Short mmCIF file of C-alpha atoms and ligand atoms in Angstrom, two decimals:
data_model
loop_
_atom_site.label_atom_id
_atom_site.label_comp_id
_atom_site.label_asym_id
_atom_site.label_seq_id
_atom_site.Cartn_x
_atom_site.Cartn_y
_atom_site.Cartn_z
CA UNK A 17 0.00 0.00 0.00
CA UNK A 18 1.58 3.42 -1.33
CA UNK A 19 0.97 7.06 -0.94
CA UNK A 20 2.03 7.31 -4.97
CA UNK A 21 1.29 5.17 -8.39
CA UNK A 22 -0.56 7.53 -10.46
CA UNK A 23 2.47 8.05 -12.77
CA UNK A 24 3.22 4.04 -12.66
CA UNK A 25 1.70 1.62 -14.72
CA UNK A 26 3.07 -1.62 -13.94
CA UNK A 27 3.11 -2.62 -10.21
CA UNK A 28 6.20 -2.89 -8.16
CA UNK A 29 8.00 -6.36 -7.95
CA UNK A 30 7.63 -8.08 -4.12
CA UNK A 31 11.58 -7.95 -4.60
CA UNK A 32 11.53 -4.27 -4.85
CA UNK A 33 8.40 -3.34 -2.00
CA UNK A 34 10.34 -5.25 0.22
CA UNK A 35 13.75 -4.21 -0.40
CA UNK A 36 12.28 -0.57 -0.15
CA UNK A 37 10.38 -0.98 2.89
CA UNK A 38 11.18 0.80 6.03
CA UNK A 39 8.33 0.29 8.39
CA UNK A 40 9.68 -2.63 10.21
CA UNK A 41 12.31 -0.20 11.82
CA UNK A 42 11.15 3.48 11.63
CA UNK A 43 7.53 2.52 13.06
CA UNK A 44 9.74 3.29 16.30
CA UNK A 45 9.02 7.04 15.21
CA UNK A 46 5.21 6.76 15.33
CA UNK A 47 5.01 9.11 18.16
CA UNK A 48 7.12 12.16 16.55
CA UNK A 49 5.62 11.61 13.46
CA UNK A 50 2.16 12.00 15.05
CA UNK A 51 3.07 15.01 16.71
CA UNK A 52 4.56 16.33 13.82
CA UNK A 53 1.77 15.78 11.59
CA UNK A 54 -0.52 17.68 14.26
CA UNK A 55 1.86 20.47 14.52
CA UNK A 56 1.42 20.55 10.41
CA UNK A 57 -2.14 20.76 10.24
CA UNK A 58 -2.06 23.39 13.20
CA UNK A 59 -0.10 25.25 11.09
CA UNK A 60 -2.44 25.04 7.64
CA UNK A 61 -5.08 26.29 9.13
CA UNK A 62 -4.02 29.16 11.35
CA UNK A 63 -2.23 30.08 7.47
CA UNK A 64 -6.05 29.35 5.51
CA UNK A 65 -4.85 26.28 3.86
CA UNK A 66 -7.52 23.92 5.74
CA UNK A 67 -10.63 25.35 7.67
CA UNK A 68 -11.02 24.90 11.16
CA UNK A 69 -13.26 22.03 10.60
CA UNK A 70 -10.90 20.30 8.43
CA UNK A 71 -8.30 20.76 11.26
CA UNK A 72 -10.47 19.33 13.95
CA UNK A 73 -11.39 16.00 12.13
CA UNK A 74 -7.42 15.53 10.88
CA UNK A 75 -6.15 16.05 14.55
CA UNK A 76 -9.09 13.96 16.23
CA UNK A 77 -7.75 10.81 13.82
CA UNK A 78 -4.11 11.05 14.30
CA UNK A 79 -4.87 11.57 18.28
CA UNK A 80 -6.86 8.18 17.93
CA UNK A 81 -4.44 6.43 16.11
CA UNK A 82 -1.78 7.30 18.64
CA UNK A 83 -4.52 6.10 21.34
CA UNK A 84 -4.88 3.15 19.56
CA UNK A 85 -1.12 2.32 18.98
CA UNK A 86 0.12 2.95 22.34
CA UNK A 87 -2.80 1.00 23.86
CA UNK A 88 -2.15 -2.00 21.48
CA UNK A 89 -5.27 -1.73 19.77
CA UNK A 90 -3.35 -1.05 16.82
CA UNK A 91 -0.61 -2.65 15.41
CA UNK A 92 2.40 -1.25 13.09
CA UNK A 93 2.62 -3.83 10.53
CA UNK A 94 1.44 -4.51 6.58
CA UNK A 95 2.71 -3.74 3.75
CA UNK A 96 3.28 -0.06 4.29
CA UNK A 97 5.93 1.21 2.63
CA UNK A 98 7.27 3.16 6.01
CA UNK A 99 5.73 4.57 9.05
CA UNK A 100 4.21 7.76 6.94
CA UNK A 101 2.66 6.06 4.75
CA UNK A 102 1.14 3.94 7.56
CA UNK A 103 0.04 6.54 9.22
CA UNK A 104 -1.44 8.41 6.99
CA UNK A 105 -3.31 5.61 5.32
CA UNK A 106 -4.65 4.56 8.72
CA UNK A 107 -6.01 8.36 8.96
CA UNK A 108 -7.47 8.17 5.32
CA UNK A 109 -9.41 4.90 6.21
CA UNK A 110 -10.49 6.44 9.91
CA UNK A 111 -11.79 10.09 8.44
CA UNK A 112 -12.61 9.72 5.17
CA UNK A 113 -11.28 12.39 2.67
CA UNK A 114 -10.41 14.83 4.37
CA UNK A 115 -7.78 13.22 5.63
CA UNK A 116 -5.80 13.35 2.29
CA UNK A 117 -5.16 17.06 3.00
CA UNK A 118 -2.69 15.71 6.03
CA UNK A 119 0.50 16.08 3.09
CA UNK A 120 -0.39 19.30 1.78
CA UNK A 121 2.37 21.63 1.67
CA UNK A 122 4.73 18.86 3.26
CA UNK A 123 7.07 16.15 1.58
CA UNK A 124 8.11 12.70 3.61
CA UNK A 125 11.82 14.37 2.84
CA UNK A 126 11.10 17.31 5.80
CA UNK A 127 8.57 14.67 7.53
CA UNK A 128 10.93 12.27 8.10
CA UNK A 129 13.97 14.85 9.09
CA UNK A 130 11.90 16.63 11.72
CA UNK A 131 10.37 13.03 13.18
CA UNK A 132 14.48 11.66 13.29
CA UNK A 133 15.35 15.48 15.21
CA UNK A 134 12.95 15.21 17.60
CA UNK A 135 13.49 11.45 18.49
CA UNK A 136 16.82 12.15 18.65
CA UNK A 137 16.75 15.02 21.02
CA UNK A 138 15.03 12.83 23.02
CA UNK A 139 17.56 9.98 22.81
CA UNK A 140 20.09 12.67 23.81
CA UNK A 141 18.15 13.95 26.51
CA UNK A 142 17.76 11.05 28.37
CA UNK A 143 21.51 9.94 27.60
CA UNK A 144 22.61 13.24 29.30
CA UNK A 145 20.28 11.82 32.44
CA UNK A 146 22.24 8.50 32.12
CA UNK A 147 25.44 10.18 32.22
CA UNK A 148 24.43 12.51 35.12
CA UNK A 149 23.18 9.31 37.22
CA UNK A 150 26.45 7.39 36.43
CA UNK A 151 28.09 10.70 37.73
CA UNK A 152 26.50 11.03 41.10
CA UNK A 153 27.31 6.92 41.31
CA UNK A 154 30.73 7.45 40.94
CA UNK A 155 31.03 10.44 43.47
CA UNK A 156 29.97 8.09 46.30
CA UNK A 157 31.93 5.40 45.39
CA UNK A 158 34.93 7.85 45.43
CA UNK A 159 33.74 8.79 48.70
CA UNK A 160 32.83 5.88 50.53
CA UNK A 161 36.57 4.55 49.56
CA UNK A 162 39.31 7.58 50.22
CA UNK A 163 42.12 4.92 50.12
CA UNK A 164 45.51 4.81 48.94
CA UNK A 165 46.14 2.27 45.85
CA UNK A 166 48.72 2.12 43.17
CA UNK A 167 48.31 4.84 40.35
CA UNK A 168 50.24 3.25 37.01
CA UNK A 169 51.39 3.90 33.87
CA UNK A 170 52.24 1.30 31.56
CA UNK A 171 50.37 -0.60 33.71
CA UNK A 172 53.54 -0.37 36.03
CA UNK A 173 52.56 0.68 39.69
CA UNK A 174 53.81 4.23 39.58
CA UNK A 175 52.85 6.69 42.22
CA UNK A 176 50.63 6.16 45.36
CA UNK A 177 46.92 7.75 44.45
CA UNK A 178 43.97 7.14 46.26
CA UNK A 179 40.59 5.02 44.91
CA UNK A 180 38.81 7.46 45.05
CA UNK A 181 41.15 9.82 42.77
CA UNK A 182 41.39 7.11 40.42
CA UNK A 183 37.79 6.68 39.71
CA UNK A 184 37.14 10.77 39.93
CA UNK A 185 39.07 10.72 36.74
CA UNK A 186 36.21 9.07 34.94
CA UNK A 187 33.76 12.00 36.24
CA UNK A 188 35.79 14.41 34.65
CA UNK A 189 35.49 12.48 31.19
CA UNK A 190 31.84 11.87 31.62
CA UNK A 191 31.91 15.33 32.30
CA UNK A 192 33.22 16.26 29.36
CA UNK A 193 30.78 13.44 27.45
CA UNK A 194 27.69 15.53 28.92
CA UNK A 195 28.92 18.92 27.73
CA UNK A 196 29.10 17.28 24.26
CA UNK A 197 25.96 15.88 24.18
CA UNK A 198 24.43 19.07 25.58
CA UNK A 199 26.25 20.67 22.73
CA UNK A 200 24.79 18.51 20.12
CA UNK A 201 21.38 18.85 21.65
CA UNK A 202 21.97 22.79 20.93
CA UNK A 203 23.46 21.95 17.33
CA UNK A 204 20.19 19.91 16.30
CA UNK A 205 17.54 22.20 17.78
CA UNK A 206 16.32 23.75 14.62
CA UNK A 207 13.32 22.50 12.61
CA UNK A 208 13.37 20.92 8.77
CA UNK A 209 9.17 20.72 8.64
CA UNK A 210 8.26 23.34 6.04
CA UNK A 211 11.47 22.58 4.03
CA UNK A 212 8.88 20.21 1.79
CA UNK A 213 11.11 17.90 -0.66
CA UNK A 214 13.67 20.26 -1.45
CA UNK A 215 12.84 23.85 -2.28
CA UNK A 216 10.07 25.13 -0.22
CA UNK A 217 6.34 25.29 -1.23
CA UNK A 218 4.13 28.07 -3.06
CA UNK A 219 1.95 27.88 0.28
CA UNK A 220 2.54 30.92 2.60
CA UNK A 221 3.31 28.29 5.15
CA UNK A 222 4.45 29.26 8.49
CA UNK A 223 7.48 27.66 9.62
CA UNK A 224 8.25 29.65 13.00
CA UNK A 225 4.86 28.34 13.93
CA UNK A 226 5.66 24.79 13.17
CA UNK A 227 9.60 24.93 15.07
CA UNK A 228 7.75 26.26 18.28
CA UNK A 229 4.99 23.94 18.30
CA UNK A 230 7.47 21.12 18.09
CA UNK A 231 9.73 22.88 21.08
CA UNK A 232 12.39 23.78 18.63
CA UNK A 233 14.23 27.16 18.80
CA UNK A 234 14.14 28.12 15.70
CA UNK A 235 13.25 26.15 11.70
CA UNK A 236 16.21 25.51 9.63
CA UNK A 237 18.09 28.25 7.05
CA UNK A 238 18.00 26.52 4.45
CA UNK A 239 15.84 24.03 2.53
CA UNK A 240 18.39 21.58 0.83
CA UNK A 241 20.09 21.09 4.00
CA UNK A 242 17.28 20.96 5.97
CA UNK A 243 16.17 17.85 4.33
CA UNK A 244 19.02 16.10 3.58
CA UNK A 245 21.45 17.33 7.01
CA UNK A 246 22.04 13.95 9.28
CA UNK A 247 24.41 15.83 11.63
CA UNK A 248 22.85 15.58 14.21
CA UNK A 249 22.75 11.76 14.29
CA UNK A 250 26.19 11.78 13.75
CA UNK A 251 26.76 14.12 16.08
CA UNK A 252 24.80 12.08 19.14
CA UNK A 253 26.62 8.63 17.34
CA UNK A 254 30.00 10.85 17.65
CA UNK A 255 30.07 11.84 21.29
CA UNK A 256 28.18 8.23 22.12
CA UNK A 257 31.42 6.41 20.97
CA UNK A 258 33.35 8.58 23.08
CA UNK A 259 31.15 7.55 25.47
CA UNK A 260 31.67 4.04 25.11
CA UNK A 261 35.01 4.27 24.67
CA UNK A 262 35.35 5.66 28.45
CA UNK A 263 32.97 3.08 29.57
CA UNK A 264 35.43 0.53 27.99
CA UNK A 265 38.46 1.91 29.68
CA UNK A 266 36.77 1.62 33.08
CA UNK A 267 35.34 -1.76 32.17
CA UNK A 268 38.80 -2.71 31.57
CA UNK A 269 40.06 -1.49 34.80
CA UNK A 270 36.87 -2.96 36.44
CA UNK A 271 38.14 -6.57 34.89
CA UNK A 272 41.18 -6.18 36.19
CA UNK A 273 40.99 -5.02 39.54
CA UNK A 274 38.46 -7.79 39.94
CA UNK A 275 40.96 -10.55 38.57
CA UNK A 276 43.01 -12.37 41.75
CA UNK A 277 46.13 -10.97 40.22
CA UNK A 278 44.89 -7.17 40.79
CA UNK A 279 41.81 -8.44 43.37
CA UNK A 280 40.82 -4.64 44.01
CA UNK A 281 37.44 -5.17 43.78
CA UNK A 282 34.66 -7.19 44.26
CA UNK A 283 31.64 -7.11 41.33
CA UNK A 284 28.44 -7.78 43.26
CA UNK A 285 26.95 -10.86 42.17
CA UNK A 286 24.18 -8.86 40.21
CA UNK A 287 26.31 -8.26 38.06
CA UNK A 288 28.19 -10.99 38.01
CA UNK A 289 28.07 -14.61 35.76
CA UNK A 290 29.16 -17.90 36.10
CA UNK A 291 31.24 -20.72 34.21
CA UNK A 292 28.92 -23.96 32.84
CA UNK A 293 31.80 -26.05 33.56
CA UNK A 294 34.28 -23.96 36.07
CA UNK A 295 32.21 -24.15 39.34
CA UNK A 296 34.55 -21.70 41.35
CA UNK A 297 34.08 -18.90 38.60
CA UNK A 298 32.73 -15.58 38.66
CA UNK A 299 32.96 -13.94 35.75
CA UNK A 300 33.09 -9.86 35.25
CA UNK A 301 30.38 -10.27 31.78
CA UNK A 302 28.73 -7.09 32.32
CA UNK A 303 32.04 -5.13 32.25
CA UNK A 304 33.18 -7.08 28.94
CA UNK A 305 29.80 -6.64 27.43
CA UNK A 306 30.39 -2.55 27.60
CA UNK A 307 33.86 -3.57 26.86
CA UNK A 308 32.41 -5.56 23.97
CA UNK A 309 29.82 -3.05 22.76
CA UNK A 310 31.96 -0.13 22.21
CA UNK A 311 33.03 -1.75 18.73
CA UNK A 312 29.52 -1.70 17.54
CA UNK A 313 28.90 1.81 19.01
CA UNK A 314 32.00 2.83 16.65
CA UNK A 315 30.54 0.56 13.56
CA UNK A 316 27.11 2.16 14.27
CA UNK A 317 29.12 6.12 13.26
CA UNK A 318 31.25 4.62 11.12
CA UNK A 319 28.13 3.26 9.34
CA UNK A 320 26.92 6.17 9.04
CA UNK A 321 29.40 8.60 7.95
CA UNK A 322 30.15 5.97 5.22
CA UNK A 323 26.28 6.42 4.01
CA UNK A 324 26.21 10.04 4.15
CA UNK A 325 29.97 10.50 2.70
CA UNK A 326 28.76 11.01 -0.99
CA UNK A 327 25.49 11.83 -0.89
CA UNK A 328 24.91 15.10 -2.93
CA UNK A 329 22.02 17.24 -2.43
CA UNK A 330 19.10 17.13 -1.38
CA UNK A 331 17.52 13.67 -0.15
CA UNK A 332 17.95 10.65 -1.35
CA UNK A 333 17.33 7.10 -0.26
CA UNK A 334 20.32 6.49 0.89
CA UNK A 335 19.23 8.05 4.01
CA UNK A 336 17.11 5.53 5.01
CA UNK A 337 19.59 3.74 6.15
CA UNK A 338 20.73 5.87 8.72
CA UNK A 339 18.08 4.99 11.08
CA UNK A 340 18.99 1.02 12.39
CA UNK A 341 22.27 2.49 12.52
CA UNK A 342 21.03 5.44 14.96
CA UNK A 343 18.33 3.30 16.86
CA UNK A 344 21.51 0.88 17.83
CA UNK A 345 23.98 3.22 18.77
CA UNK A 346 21.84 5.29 21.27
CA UNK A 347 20.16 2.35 22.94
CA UNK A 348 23.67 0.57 23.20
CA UNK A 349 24.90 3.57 24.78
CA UNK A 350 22.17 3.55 27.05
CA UNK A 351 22.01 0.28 28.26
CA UNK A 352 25.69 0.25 28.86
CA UNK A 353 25.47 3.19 31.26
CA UNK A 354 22.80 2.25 33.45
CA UNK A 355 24.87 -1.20 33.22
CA UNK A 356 27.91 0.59 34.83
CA UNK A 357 25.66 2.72 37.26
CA UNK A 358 24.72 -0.98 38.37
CA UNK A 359 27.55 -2.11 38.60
CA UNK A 360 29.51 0.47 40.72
CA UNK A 361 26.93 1.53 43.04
CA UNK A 362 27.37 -2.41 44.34
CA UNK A 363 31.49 -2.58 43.52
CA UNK A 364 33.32 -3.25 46.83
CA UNK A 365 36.67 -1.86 47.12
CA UNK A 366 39.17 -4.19 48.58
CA UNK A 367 41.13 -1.00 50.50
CA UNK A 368 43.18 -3.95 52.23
CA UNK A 369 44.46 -4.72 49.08
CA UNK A 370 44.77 -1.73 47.68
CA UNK A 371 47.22 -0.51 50.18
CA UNK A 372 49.18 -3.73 50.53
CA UNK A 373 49.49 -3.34 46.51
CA UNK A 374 50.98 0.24 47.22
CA UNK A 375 53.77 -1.49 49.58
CA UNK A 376 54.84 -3.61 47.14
CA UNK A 377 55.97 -1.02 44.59
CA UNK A 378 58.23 1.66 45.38
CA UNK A 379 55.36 4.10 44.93
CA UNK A 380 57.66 6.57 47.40
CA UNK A 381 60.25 6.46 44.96
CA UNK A 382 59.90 9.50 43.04
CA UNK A 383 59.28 11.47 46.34
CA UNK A 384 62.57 10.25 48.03
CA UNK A 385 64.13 11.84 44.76
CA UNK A 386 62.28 15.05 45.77
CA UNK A 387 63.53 14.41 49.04
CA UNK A 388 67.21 14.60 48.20
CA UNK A 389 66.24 17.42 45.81
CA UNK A 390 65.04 19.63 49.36
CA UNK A 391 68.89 18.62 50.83
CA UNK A 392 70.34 20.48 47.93
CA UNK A 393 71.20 17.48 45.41
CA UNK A 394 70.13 18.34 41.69
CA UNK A 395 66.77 16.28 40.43
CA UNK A 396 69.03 14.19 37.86
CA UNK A 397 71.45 13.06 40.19
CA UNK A 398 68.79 12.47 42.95
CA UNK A 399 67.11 10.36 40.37
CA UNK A 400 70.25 7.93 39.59
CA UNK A 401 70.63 8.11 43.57
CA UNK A 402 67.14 6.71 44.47
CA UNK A 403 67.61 4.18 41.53
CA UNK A 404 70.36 2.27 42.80
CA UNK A 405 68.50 2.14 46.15
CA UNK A 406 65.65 0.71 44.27
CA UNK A 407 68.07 -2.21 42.50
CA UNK A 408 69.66 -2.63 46.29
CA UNK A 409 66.06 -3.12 47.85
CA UNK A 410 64.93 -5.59 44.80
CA UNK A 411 67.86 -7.86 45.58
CA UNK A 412 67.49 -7.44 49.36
CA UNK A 413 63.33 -7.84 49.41
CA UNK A 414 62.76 -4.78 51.01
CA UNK A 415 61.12 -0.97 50.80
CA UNK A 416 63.49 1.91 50.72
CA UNK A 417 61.60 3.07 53.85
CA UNK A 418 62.79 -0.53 55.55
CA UNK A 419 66.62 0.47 55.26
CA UNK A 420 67.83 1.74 57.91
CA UNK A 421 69.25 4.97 58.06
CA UNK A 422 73.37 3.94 57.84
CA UNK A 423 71.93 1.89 54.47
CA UNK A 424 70.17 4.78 52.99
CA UNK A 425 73.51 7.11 53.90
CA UNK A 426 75.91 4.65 52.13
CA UNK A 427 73.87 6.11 48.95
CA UNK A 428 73.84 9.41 50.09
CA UNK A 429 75.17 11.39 52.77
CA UNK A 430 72.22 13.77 52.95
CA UNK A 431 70.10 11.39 53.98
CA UNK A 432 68.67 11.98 57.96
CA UNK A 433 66.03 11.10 60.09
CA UNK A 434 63.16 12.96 58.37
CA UNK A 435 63.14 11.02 55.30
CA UNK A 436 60.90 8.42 56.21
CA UNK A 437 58.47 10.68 57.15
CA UNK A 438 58.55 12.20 53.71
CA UNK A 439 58.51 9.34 51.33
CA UNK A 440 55.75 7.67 53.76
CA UNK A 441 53.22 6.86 51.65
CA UNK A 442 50.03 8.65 52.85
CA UNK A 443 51.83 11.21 53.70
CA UNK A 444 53.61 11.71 49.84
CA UNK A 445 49.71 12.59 49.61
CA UNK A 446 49.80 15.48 51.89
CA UNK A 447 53.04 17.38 50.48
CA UNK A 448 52.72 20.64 47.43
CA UNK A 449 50.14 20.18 44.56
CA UNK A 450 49.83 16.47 45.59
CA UNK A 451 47.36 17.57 47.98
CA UNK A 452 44.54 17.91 45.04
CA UNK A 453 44.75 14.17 45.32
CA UNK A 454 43.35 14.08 49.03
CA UNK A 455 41.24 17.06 49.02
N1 LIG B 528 11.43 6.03 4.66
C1 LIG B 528 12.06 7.19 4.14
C2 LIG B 528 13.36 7.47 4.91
O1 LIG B 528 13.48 6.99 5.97
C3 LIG B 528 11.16 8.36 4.26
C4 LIG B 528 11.42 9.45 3.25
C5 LIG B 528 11.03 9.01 1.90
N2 LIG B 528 11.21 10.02 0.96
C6 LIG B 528 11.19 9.77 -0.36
N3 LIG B 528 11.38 10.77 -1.13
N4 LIG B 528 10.98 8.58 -0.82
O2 LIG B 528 14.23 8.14 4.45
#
């Protein structure tokens, strides 16, 4: 069933109505395509292109049709050719007529564009909620675990931080992931409706009317891009796989600290699986899931900016695709960050362990440099110094702060009493810009 034919006269081949057909994925636009429609005929008659009446009876349908979709009564499937066409079919067969003036003045080019903008705002609103939940999540756990553990690079223990440091870290880039998606919510707030196919209509529509109705700030400037601009999807796909890609670098921590080798942490077993044939395992799935999931976040853009990459103006088909791609990537994203709220706001912190890890690795190491830096000794020669205490301690099994003080002088004469209070490890915390760590 078609909204066109009367310049066709054969009839399409199965092949081709199927291959065409969109309605098995964008029916998940009914809603905004409802309210956009509404917002439409709103529009025609406050500008004299349908009467009142004509208004009345179009808006009653499509409000029934929503009624009746949302309540089950109705169901999106048939041979539609998309979620338009079903929908303004149903109206034709509910009201008669009159409900072939719905598409006056309107093309399923600016229909579909302004039904994809304001499901994605949407999608991007509640992904900025998401993000501001997973936020607050990781503040407490910070909080509720102010101990010192191992910071690394190289995945070397480097410097003593504290937990709670550590996982602040990934508030600042989920931080940064909000302000983007705010930013793209800003970017995309401007309505196509009115743009028709391509070049306007020879209606005096009223497209201010139409952007307010639909809560946008302002319609588009121009036509051809209005139809054919998919920015904004890449745009939420963009920062989304930034997103993700955070999520996978705590996931990986998250599998690590939880493995015996790190055992930092303990994954509640919520969010937790087990082995079919290892009975003692417990396995960190949700984490490698995320971990897992970021690749088809990634494919999801990727997808897309391949589709759009030689598209030249105004719409074309090609554009269809961009939806599955779109639907994916946002409720991946979404799923993987309440997964994570989950999963921290029941993560234990082993702080025994954490501390006994920061023992083990001459974490004081660089601060006993600054040390002999504060007796006068320049920081490259301080640096060699402290390193052939570190090979001495390695072959004797010990900390430098377990030599004793005639040891640490055969190194250096500068060496006295006060060093082991400096290169103690909670207090390396408390000394210069260090303190930010603590605070
Ligand atoms: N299903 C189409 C899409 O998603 C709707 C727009 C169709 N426009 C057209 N000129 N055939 O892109």
């Amino acid at each position: 069933m078609k909204l066109w034919g009367g310049r066709f006269k054969d009839k399409e081949s199965k092949l081709m109505e199927d291959f065409n057909s969109s309605l098995s994925f964008d029916k998940e636009l009914y809603e905004y395509d409802i309210k956009g429609s509404i917002a439409h005929v709103k529009m025609l008659a406050k500008c004299n292109i349908l009467t009142e009446c004509e208004r009345d009876k179009i808006i009653d349908g499509l409000e029934s049709i929503l009624k009746d979709i949302n309540e089950g009564q109705l169901l999106i499937e048939g041979d539609y050719e998309d979620i338009h066409s079903f929908v303004e079919m149903n109206l034709i067969s509910r009201i008669g007529d009159v409900g072939k003036k719905l598409h006056t003045a309107r093309s399923r080019n600016d229909q579909v564009a302004v039904d994809f903008r304001l499901y994605a705002k949407d999608r991007a609103k509640e992904i900025i909620e998401e993000i501001e939940d997973l936020m607050n999540v990781i503040v407490k756990l910070g909080e509720e675990n102010n101990v010192i553990m191992p910071g690394y690079t190289h995945l070397q223990r480097a410097q003593v931080v504290t937990f709670k440091y550590h996982i602040m870290a990934y508030h600042s880039m989920l931080l940064r992931d909000k302000k983007r998606m705010i930013n793209a919510l800003d970017i995309m707030d401007e309505s196509p409706l009115g743009c028709c196919a391509l070049a306007g209509t020879t209606y005096d529509t009223d497209r201010n009317f139409t952007a307010k109705e639909l809560g946008f700030k302002k319609p588009v400037d121009n036509f051809l891009d209005g139809v054919s601009d998919r920015d904004f999807a890449l745009e939420v796909l963009g920062a989304s796989s930034i997103i993700m890609m955070h999520l996978s670098r705590l996931s990986e921590e998250i599998i690590l600290w939880s493995s015996k080798e790190f055992d930092f942490v303990l994954i509640s077993d919520e969010f937790s699986t087990g082995s079919s044939i290892m009975p003692q395992k417990k396995n960190p799935d949700a984490a490698e899931l995320v971990r897992g999931k970021t690749g088809r976040v990634y494919g999801d853009l990727i997808a897309l900016l391949t589709t759009m990459k030689g598209i030249p103006l105004a719409y074309n088909k090609d554009m269809q695709e961009d939806k599955e791609r779109f639907f994916d990537g946002v409720n991946t994203v979404l799923s993987c960050l309440k997964i994570m709220k989950g999963m921290l706001s029941t993560l234990k912190v082993k702080s025994e362990n954490t501390k006994k890890a920061v023992k083990k690795g001459f974490l004081n190491a660089t601060e006993g440099a600054d040390y002999l830096v504060t007796k006068g000794i320049p920081f490259r020669d301080a640096h060699r110094i402290i390193g052939e205490i570190v090979l001495h301690c390695e072959g004797a099994g010990k900390g430098i702060e377990e030599l004793s003080l005639e040891e640490l002088q055969k190194f250096s004469p500068v060496f006295i009493e006060d060093v082991y209070e400096f290169i103690d490890y909670e207090n390396t915390l408390n000394r210069g810009i260090k303190k930010e760590i603590i605070k």
